[in-house]
Amino acid sequence: MTGIREQLRGMSCRLDAWQLARQTEAERADGRPERVGPPPTGFTLLPWLLMGLGSLANIFQGQSSNPWIGGAGLLVFNSLYVYVAFRSFDKKLRESLPTRAALAAMAVVTCGLALAYGGSWLLFFPLLGLAAGAALRGRWLGRWGWSLAVVAGAVAGVRDGWNGLNIAYGTFLSTMVTAAILSLSDAVRQLRAAREELATRAVAEERLRFSRDLHDLLGHTLSVIVVKSEAARRLAHRDLDAALTQITDIESVGRQALTEVREAVTGYREGSLGTELDRARSALGAADVEAVVRRSGPPLPPQTEALLGWVVREAVTNVVRHSGANRCEIAVSGGADRVRLTVTDNGTGVAGPTQGPGTGLTGLTERLATAGGSLTAGVEPRGGFSVTAQLPVREEERPVGAPA
């Protein structure tokens, strides 16, 4: 383990995301909507069609020449507007050729109606800008927005003189503001989806961490209890005092296991390499395995010691439970920027219930890789099984006073 405290620092963002996931679930329970921003439907743009009521009133009041042509143009424009509006909230449909063709047809109809009638019919240009802003989001928006504003100003200038500048400004403004609001709405929804995905991953990673910690904690402790129980059973008939000593050790190991499980649950356990080496000697001695421990090099950072302590715990557990060895060597050698730990036995070359690395060694490999180290395990050419862990020692993590 990279040290539980170091893990807590590294997992702070993931835990925050997990809390956000709980907050999201609470929002769902409260019935509050999950979406942020305008709903992704064309109904958002439909109320702006009321800007065309002036043109419709001109037709009914007989103020427009050729009312049938004007009514047909108004119907065609509204139909194209609704078509483009509802397709603009789906990225695939928005970028399709039929949508772009419908938008071009709207521009032609708008220019024709504006040149033919003028007056309130010029307000179709801002409506065209709304549809263009919804459909043309992206890098081409600025170019098309300016072009549409220039066309609207030119056509409106022909019919209404300098007042055409107002139509040009309104067209440009409606195009850019619509695109900005809808793009921001899409970005908010994407960020919310990403936040929920991060929260889900954080929960999964926290469960994985907790399962690994319990495996490493309880696997080793229960193995020591089993070995010492067998030793107590063997000694009970011929050496009662020695058997009571083993039973006392079992009680001590059990109490220590309870403490470690509580600390692991609360997330504050930080291992010590020296403590794990002492426990390894005791566990190997109870299993009638000769323990040879060599340690050299400068003091190590707490995080590095915690990781190496977990390697010692897992490797010694496998020696006691599966190897059938009568000798185990543990060597720790530290250098200026790297430390190496080797656990070697002279047993049958088995690391677990089956040949090869087990679940515990796989979890340790992941932990060391996260800290920039590596772990290798395999059968030795002369027999037995060997576990080798290497970790970098960062200068900022080195204990005060330790030689660099």
GROMACS .gro file of C-alpha atoms in nm:
model
  404
    1MET     CA    1   0.000   0.000   0.000
    2THR     CA    2   0.124   0.352  -0.077
    3GLY     CA    3   0.042   0.436   0.282
    4ILE     CA    4  -0.319   0.488   0.374
    5ARG     CA    5  -0.258   0.856   0.451
    6GLU     CA    6  -0.096   0.906   0.113
    7GLN     CA    7  -0.387   0.724  -0.047
    8LEU     CA    8  -0.627   0.956   0.133
    9ARG     CA    9  -0.449   1.258  -0.009
   10GLY     CA   10  -0.444   1.106  -0.356
   11MET     CA   11  -0.806   0.998  -0.333
   12SER     CA   12  -0.948   1.325  -0.203
   13CYS     CA   13  -1.081   1.420  -0.547
   14ARG     CA   14  -1.230   1.074  -0.594
   15LEU     CA   15  -1.399   1.088  -0.256
   16ASP     CA   16  -1.536   1.430  -0.342
   17ALA     CA   17  -1.677   1.278  -0.657
   18TRP     CA   18  -1.825   0.997  -0.449
   19GLN     CA   19  -1.996   1.257  -0.232
   20LEU     CA   20  -2.124   1.420  -0.548
   21ALA     CA   21  -2.270   1.086  -0.649
   22ARG     CA   22  -2.453   1.068  -0.318
   23GLN     CA   23  -2.571   1.424  -0.372
   24THR     CA   24  -2.700   1.326  -0.716
   25GLU     CA   25  -2.889   1.035  -0.567
   26ALA     CA   26  -3.038   1.269  -0.306
   27GLU     CA   27  -3.149   1.505  -0.580
   28ARG     CA   28  -3.319   1.217  -0.757
   29ALA     CA   29  -3.490   1.115  -0.435
   30ASP     CA   30  -3.612   1.472  -0.382
   31GLY     CA   31  -3.757   1.475  -0.729
   32ARG     CA   32  -3.540   1.766  -0.845
   33PRO     CA   33  -3.455   1.765  -1.218
   34GLU     CA   34  -3.113   1.634  -1.315
   35ARG     CA   35  -3.073   1.849  -1.622
   36VAL     CA   36  -2.922   2.193  -1.598
   37GLY     CA   37  -3.005   2.462  -1.852
   38PRO     CA   38  -3.270   2.477  -2.124
   39PRO     CA   39  -3.437   2.152  -2.216
   40PRO     CA   40  -3.286   2.004  -2.532
   41THR     CA   41  -3.592   2.038  -2.756
   42GLY     CA   42  -3.705   2.270  -3.031
   43PHE     CA   43  -3.986   2.404  -2.812
   44THR     CA   44  -3.731   2.647  -2.669
   45LEU     CA   45  -3.725   2.841  -2.998
   46LEU     CA   46  -4.094   2.822  -3.091
   47PRO     CA   47  -4.217   3.124  -2.886
   48TRP     CA   48  -4.003   3.354  -3.104
   49LEU     CA   49  -4.237   3.287  -3.395
   50LEU     CA   50  -4.466   3.546  -3.234
   51MET     CA   51  -4.240   3.805  -3.401
   52GLY     CA   52  -4.418   3.717  -3.726
   53LEU     CA   53  -4.762   3.819  -3.596
   54GLY     CA   54  -4.717   4.166  -3.748
   55SER     CA   55  -4.679   4.016  -4.094
   56LEU     CA   56  -4.982   3.795  -4.039
   57ALA     CA   57  -5.186   4.099  -3.929
   58ASN     CA   58  -5.083   4.284  -4.246
   59ILE     CA   59  -5.219   3.997  -4.456
   60PHE     CA   60  -5.554   3.988  -4.278
   61GLN     CA   61  -5.588   4.367  -4.281
   62GLY     CA   62  -5.517   4.382  -4.653
   63GLN     CA   63  -5.207   4.596  -4.609
   64SER     CA   64  -4.990   4.355  -4.808
   65SER     CA   65  -5.016   4.314  -5.185
   66ASN     CA   66  -5.065   3.960  -5.316
   67PRO     CA   67  -5.179   3.825  -4.977
   68TRP     CA   68  -5.187   3.468  -5.108
   69ILE     CA   69  -4.820   3.481  -5.196
   70GLY     CA   70  -4.739   3.645  -4.862
   71GLY     CA   71  -4.944   3.385  -4.674
   72ALA     CA   72  -4.771   3.102  -4.863
   73GLY     CA   73  -4.431   3.254  -4.789
   74LEU     CA   74  -4.520   3.292  -4.422
   75LEU     CA   75  -4.631   2.927  -4.406
   76VAL     CA   76  -4.314   2.806  -4.578
   77PHE     CA   77  -4.090   3.014  -4.347
   78ASN     CA   78  -4.264   2.892  -4.030
   79SER     CA   79  -4.249   2.530  -4.146
   80LEU     CA   80  -3.879   2.553  -4.224
   81TYR     CA   81  -3.814   2.730  -3.893
   82VAL     CA   82  -3.986   2.456  -3.692
   83TYR     CA   83  -3.803   2.187  -3.893
   84VAL     CA   84  -3.461   2.343  -3.830
   85ALA     CA   85  -3.537   2.422  -3.465
   86PHE     CA   86  -3.624   2.065  -3.372
   87ARG     CA   87  -3.329   1.918  -3.560
   88SER     CA   88  -3.083   2.162  -3.400
   89PHE     CA   89  -3.086   1.988  -3.063
   90ASP     CA   90  -2.945   1.663  -3.202
   91LYS     CA   91  -2.583   1.692  -3.309
   92LYS     CA   92  -2.608   1.434  -3.585
   93LEU     CA   93  -2.926   1.586  -3.729
   94ARG     CA   94  -2.794   1.939  -3.681
   95GLU     CA   95  -2.489   1.870  -3.896
   96SER     CA   96  -2.679   1.676  -4.163
   97LEU     CA   97  -2.733   1.800  -4.518
   98PRO     CA   98  -3.118   1.829  -4.494
   99THR     CA   99  -3.085   2.071  -4.201
  100ARG     CA  100  -2.835   2.288  -4.385
  101ALA     CA  101  -3.051   2.280  -4.696
  102ALA     CA  102  -3.358   2.384  -4.495
  103LEU     CA  103  -3.159   2.670  -4.341
  104ALA     CA  104  -3.049   2.789  -4.687
  105ALA     CA  105  -3.410   2.772  -4.807
  106MET     CA  106  -3.513   2.984  -4.507
  107ALA     CA  107  -3.255   3.247  -4.605
  108VAL     CA  108  -3.390   3.261  -4.961
  109VAL     CA  109  -3.753   3.287  -4.843
  110THR     CA  110  -3.661   3.556  -4.589
  111CYS     CA  111  -3.480   3.767  -4.845
  112GLY     CA  112  -3.770   3.733  -5.090
  113LEU     CA  113  -4.035   3.831  -4.838
  114ALA     CA  114  -3.826   4.119  -4.704
  115LEU     CA  115  -3.765   4.262  -5.053
  116ALA     CA  116  -4.129   4.217  -5.154
  117TYR     CA  117  -4.301   4.359  -4.846
  118GLY     CA  118  -4.050   4.531  -4.611
  119GLY     CA  119  -4.181   4.676  -4.284
  120SER     CA  120  -4.261   4.411  -4.022
  121TRP     CA  121  -4.154   4.140  -4.266
  122LEU     CA  122  -3.793   4.242  -4.203
  123LEU     CA  123  -3.822   4.087  -3.855
  124PHE     CA  124  -3.787   3.747  -4.020
  125PHE     CA  125  -3.412   3.814  -4.037
  126PRO     CA  126  -3.368   3.795  -3.655
  127LEU     CA  127  -3.579   3.478  -3.664
  128LEU     CA  128  -3.345   3.342  -3.930
  129GLY     CA  129  -3.056   3.435  -3.699
  130LEU     CA  130  -3.212   3.232  -3.416
  131ALA     CA  131  -3.239   2.925  -3.637
  132ALA     CA  132  -2.886   2.976  -3.773
  133GLY     CA  133  -2.740   3.015  -3.423
  134ALA     CA  134  -2.907   2.692  -3.312
  135ALA     CA  135  -2.800   2.494  -3.619
  136LEU     CA  136  -2.454   2.639  -3.695
  137ARG     CA  137  -2.279   2.597  -3.360
  138GLY     CA  138  -1.907   2.549  -3.399
  139ARG     CA  139  -1.605   2.710  -3.558
  140TRP     CA  140  -1.798   2.833  -3.863
  141LEU     CA  141  -2.050   3.024  -3.655
  142GLY     CA  142  -1.866   3.357  -3.657
  143ARG     CA  143  -1.819   3.359  -4.032
  144TRP     CA  144  -2.182   3.271  -4.105
  145GLY     CA  145  -2.309   3.508  -3.835
  146TRP     CA  146  -2.131   3.805  -3.992
  147SER     CA  147  -2.237   3.704  -4.342
  148LEU     CA  148  -2.601   3.673  -4.240
  149ALA     CA  149  -2.588   4.011  -4.065
  150VAL     CA  150  -2.442   4.178  -4.377
  151VAL     CA  151  -2.709   4.024  -4.600
  152ALA     CA  152  -2.985   4.128  -4.358
  153GLY     CA  153  -2.849   4.483  -4.340
  154ALA     CA  154  -2.821   4.511  -4.718
  155VAL     CA  155  -3.173   4.380  -4.787
  156ALA     CA  156  -3.326   4.587  -4.506
  157GLY     CA  157  -3.135   4.893  -4.628
  158VAL     CA  158  -3.292   4.860  -4.970
  159ARG     CA  159  -3.641   4.863  -4.817
  160ASP     CA  160  -3.595   5.081  -4.509
  161GLY     CA  161  -3.280   5.290  -4.556
  162TRP     CA  162  -3.049   5.341  -4.262
  163ASN     CA  163  -3.291   5.162  -4.031
  164GLY     CA  164  -3.157   4.847  -4.193
  165LEU     CA  165  -2.861   4.873  -3.955
  166ASN     CA  166  -3.095   4.785  -3.669
  167ILE     CA  167  -3.207   4.472  -3.852
  168ALA     CA  168  -2.844   4.378  -3.919
  169TYR     CA  169  -2.752   4.428  -3.553
  170GLY     CA  170  -3.057   4.232  -3.433
  171THR     CA  171  -2.981   3.948  -3.674
  172PHE     CA  172  -2.618   3.922  -3.565
  173LEU     CA  173  -2.710   3.945  -3.198
  174SER     CA  174  -2.982   3.677  -3.219
  175THR     CA  175  -2.744   3.444  -3.405
  176MET     CA  176  -2.453   3.471  -3.164
  177VAL     CA  177  -2.652   3.483  -2.840
  178THR     CA  178  -2.861   3.179  -2.935
  179ALA     CA  179  -2.549   2.979  -3.025
  180ALA     CA  180  -2.373   3.086  -2.703
  181ILE     CA  181  -2.665   2.993  -2.476
  182LEU     CA  182  -2.726   2.656  -2.640
  183SER     CA  183  -2.353   2.573  -2.645
  184LEU     CA  184  -2.326   2.661  -2.275
  185SER     CA  185  -2.628   2.443  -2.203
  186ASP     CA  186  -2.466   2.150  -2.382
  187ALA     CA  187  -2.140   2.208  -2.194
  188VAL     CA  188  -2.321   2.207  -1.859
  189ARG     CA  189  -2.496   1.880  -1.940
  190GLN     CA  190  -2.169   1.722  -2.052
  191LEU     CA  191  -1.994   1.836  -1.734
  192ARG     CA  192  -2.272   1.693  -1.524
  193ALA     CA  193  -2.250   1.362  -1.708
  194ALA     CA  194  -1.871   1.361  -1.661
  195ARG     CA  195  -1.912   1.437  -1.290
  196GLU     CA  196  -2.151   1.147  -1.247
  197GLU     CA  197  -1.911   0.918  -1.435
  198LEU     CA  198  -1.623   1.025  -1.210
  199ALA     CA  199  -1.838   0.965  -0.904
  200THR     CA  200  -1.923   0.614  -1.024
  201ARG     CA  201  -1.557   0.536  -1.087
  202ALA     CA  202  -1.456   0.676  -0.750
  203VAL     CA  203  -1.700   0.443  -0.574
  204ALA     CA  204  -1.570   0.145  -0.772
  205GLU     CA  205  -1.206   0.229  -0.695
  206GLU     CA  206  -1.280   0.279  -0.327
  207ARG     CA  207  -1.447  -0.061  -0.311
  208LEU     CA  208  -1.146  -0.217  -0.482
  209ARG     CA  209  -0.907  -0.049  -0.237
  210PHE     CA  210  -1.109  -0.164   0.060
  211SER     CA  211  -1.129  -0.524  -0.066
  212ARG     CA  212  -0.751  -0.531  -0.121
  213ASP     CA  213  -0.684  -0.394   0.226
  214LEU     CA  214  -0.909  -0.653   0.389
  215HIS     CA  215  -0.748  -0.931   0.187
  216ASP     CA  216  -0.398  -0.827   0.287
  217LEU     CA  217  -0.489  -0.764   0.650
  218LEU     CA  218  -0.703  -1.068   0.726
  219GLY     CA  219  -0.519  -1.311   0.500
  220HIS     CA  220  -0.192  -1.266   0.684
  221THR     CA  221  -0.345  -1.245   1.031
  222LEU     CA  222  -0.562  -1.554   0.992
  223SER     CA  223  -0.264  -1.746   0.853
  224VAL     CA  224  -0.059  -1.656   1.161
  225ILE     CA  225  -0.346  -1.758   1.389
  226VAL     CA  226  -0.379  -2.094   1.210
  227VAL     CA  227  -0.004  -2.162   1.227
  228LYS     CA  228   0.019  -2.071   1.595
  229SER     CA  229  -0.292  -2.277   1.673
  230GLU     CA  230  -0.132  -2.580   1.508
  231ALA     CA  231   0.187  -2.519   1.706
  232ALA     CA  232  -0.013  -2.492   2.029
  233ARG     CA  233  -0.193  -2.819   1.949
  234ARG     CA  234   0.138  -2.997   1.885
  235LEU     CA  235   0.295  -2.861   2.204
  236ALA     CA  236  -0.003  -2.909   2.435
  237HIS     CA  237   0.081  -3.275   2.517
  238ARG     CA  238   0.453  -3.232   2.588
  239ASP     CA  239   0.514  -2.865   2.676
  240LEU     CA  240   0.217  -2.687   2.828
  241ASP     CA  241   0.407  -2.363   2.893
  242ALA     CA  242   0.516  -2.337   2.529
  243ALA     CA  243   0.159  -2.410   2.419
  244LEU     CA  244   0.030  -2.133   2.648
  245THR     CA  245   0.287  -1.899   2.498
  246GLN     CA  246   0.150  -1.975   2.152
  247ILE     CA  247  -0.206  -1.920   2.274
  248THR     CA  248  -0.103  -1.587   2.423
  249ASP     CA  249   0.045  -1.493   2.088
  250ILE     CA  250  -0.283  -1.589   1.919
  251GLU     CA  251  -0.471  -1.356   2.152
  252SER     CA  252  -0.224  -1.076   2.082
  253VAL     CA  253  -0.246  -1.128   1.706
  254GLY     CA  254  -0.626  -1.130   1.724
  255ARG     CA  255  -0.636  -0.804   1.917
  256GLN     CA  256  -0.391  -0.646   1.676
  257ALA     CA  257  -0.605  -0.766   1.384
  258LEU     CA  258  -0.911  -0.596   1.533
  259THR     CA  259  -0.715  -0.272   1.565
  260GLU     CA  260  -0.586  -0.293   1.208
  261VAL     CA  261  -0.930  -0.365   1.066
  262ARG     CA  262  -1.074  -0.064   1.250
  263GLU     CA  263  -0.792   0.155   1.120
  264ALA     CA  264  -0.835   0.024   0.768
  265VAL     CA  265  -1.207   0.095   0.779
  266THR     CA  266  -1.147   0.452   0.892
  267GLY     CA  267  -0.866   0.485   0.637
  268TYR     CA  268  -0.585   0.591   0.869
  269ARG     CA  269  -0.360   0.285   0.892
  270GLU     CA  270   0.003   0.338   0.801
  271GLY     CA  271   0.229   0.034   0.809
  272SER     CA  272   0.590   0.013   0.927
  273LEU     CA  273   0.852  -0.203   0.763
  274GLY     CA  274   1.028  -0.270   1.092
  275THR     CA  275   0.705  -0.387   1.255
  276GLU     CA  276   0.625  -0.615   0.962
  277LEU     CA  277   0.975  -0.766   0.971
  278ASP     CA  278   0.932  -0.847   1.343
  279ARG     CA  279   0.595  -1.006   1.273
  280ALA     CA  280   0.745  -1.200   0.985
  281ARG     CA  281   1.011  -1.346   1.217
  282SER     CA  282   0.743  -1.449   1.466
  283ALA     CA  283   0.515  -1.605   1.202
  284LEU     CA  284   0.801  -1.791   1.033
  285GLY     CA  285   0.935  -1.915   1.366
  286ALA     CA  286   0.591  -2.050   1.464
  287ALA     CA  287   0.579  -2.238   1.131
  288ASP     CA  288   0.927  -2.387   1.191
  289VAL     CA  289   1.075  -2.181   0.907
  290GLU     CA  290   1.420  -2.030   0.963
  291ALA     CA  291   1.399  -1.655   0.910
  292VAL     CA  292   1.704  -1.465   0.780
  293VAL     CA  293   1.651  -1.088   0.768
  294ARG     CA  294   1.905  -0.844   0.624
  295ARG     CA  295   1.846  -0.470   0.602
  296SER     CA  296   2.084  -0.201   0.480
  297GLY     CA  297   2.067   0.152   0.354
  298PRO     CA  298   1.941   0.488   0.484
  299PRO     CA  299   1.602   0.541   0.653
  300LEU     CA  300   1.306   0.525   0.420
  301PRO     CA  301   1.003   0.755   0.386
  302PRO     CA  302   0.689   0.638   0.571
  303GLN     CA  303   0.501   0.582   0.246
  304THR     CA  304   0.778   0.361   0.106
  305GLU     CA  305   0.803   0.167   0.434
  306ALA     CA  306   0.427   0.110   0.431
  307LEU     CA  307   0.436  -0.033   0.079
  308LEU     CA  308   0.732  -0.260   0.153
  309GLY     CA  309   0.562  -0.370   0.475
  310TRP     CA  310   0.263  -0.491   0.275
  311VAL     CA  311   0.496  -0.683   0.041
  312VAL     CA  312   0.664  -0.851   0.339
  313ARG     CA  313   0.327  -0.937   0.491
  314GLU     CA  314   0.191  -1.094   0.171
  315ALA     CA  315   0.511  -1.278   0.079
  316VAL     CA  316   0.557  -1.425   0.428
  317THR     CA  317   0.192  -1.530   0.436
  318ASN     CA  318   0.244  -1.726   0.115
  319VAL     CA  319   0.561  -1.886   0.255
  320VAL     CA  320   0.381  -1.998   0.570
  321ARG     CA  321   0.068  -2.124   0.398
  322HIS     CA  322   0.180  -2.270   0.068
  323SER     CA  323   0.555  -2.304   0.018
  324GLY     CA  324   0.649  -2.595   0.244
  325ALA     CA  325   0.986  -2.422   0.297
  326ASN     CA  326   1.215  -2.447   0.599
  327ARG     CA  327   1.414  -2.131   0.524
  328CYS     CA  328   1.311  -1.781   0.418
  329GLU     CA  329   1.542  -1.489   0.344
  330ILE     CA  330   1.424  -1.129   0.355
  331ALA     CA  331   1.664  -0.867   0.221
  332VAL     CA  332   1.608  -0.491   0.213
  333SER     CA  333   1.871  -0.277   0.041
  334GLY     CA  334   1.826   0.098  -0.003
  335GLY     CA  335   2.019   0.326  -0.234
  336ALA     CA  336   2.030   0.696  -0.310
  337ASP     CA  337   1.714   0.697  -0.516
  338ARG     CA  338   1.577   0.341  -0.509
  339VAL     CA  339   1.506   0.064  -0.258
  340ARG     CA  340   1.482  -0.308  -0.325
  341LEU     CA  341   1.311  -0.580  -0.120
  342THR     CA  342   1.353  -0.951  -0.186
  343VAL     CA  343   1.173  -1.239  -0.011
  344THR     CA  344   1.306  -1.581  -0.112
  345ASP     CA  345   1.223  -1.929   0.021
  346ASN     CA  346   1.353  -2.278  -0.053
  347GLY     CA  347   1.012  -2.440  -0.082
  348THR     CA  348   0.820  -2.598  -0.366
  349GLY     CA  349   0.795  -2.281  -0.575
  350VAL     CA  350   0.425  -2.222  -0.508
  351ALA     CA  351   0.297  -1.870  -0.429
  352GLY     CA  352  -0.063  -1.957  -0.359
  353PRO     CA  353  -0.325  -2.230  -0.387
  354THR     CA  354  -0.226  -2.257  -0.754
  355GLN     CA  355   0.109  -2.217  -0.927
  356GLY     CA  356   0.205  -1.853  -0.991
  357PRO     CA  357   0.116  -1.521  -0.834
  358GLY     CA  358  -0.209  -1.504  -0.641
  359THR     CA  359  -0.467  -1.235  -0.579
  360GLY     CA  360  -0.258  -1.066  -0.310
  361LEU     CA  361   0.052  -1.037  -0.528
  362THR     CA  362  -0.159  -0.902  -0.813
  363GLY     CA  363  -0.300  -0.632  -0.586
  364LEU     CA  364   0.050  -0.544  -0.462
  365THR     CA  365   0.172  -0.517  -0.821
  366GLU     CA  366  -0.099  -0.258  -0.887
  367ARG     CA  367  -0.011  -0.063  -0.572
  368LEU     CA  368   0.361  -0.051  -0.649
  369ALA     CA  369   0.294   0.048  -1.009
  370THR     CA  370   0.085   0.340  -0.883
  371ALA     CA  371   0.384   0.455  -0.674
  372GLY     CA  372   0.622   0.424  -0.969
  373GLY     CA  373   0.769   0.091  -0.859
  374SER     CA  374   0.748  -0.269  -0.971
  375LEU     CA  375   0.694  -0.616  -0.828
  376THR     CA  376   0.806  -0.944  -0.979
  377ALA     CA  377   0.739  -1.293  -0.848
  378GLY     CA  378   0.832  -1.634  -0.977
  379VAL     CA  379   1.006  -1.966  -0.928
  380GLU     CA  380   1.381  -1.956  -0.871
  381PRO     CA  381   1.609  -2.162  -1.101
  382ARG     CA  382   1.745  -2.352  -0.798
  383GLY     CA  383   1.400  -2.406  -0.654
  384GLY     CA  384   1.183  -2.207  -0.423
  385PHE     CA  385   0.987  -1.891  -0.484
  386SER     CA  386   1.106  -1.530  -0.490
  387VAL     CA  387   0.923  -1.197  -0.461
  388THR     CA  388   1.113  -0.879  -0.554
  389ALA     CA  389   0.980  -0.528  -0.506
  390GLN     CA  390   1.152  -0.208  -0.618
  391LEU     CA  391   1.041   0.145  -0.533
  392PRO     CA  392   1.180   0.491  -0.607
  393VAL     CA  393   1.276   0.713  -0.313
  394ARG     CA  394   1.184   1.073  -0.391
  395GLU     CA  395   1.399   1.345  -0.241
  396GLU     CA  396   1.100   1.536  -0.099
  397GLU     CA  397   0.981   1.221   0.083
  398ARG     CA  398   1.315   1.137   0.245
  399PRO     CA  399   1.316   1.169   0.627
  400VAL     CA  400   1.486   1.477   0.771
  401GLY     CA  401   1.852   1.404   0.835
  402ALA     CA  402   1.869   1.103   0.605
  403PRO     CA  403   2.167   1.105   0.364
  404ALA     CA  404   2.077   1.180   0.003
   0.00000   0.00000   0.00000
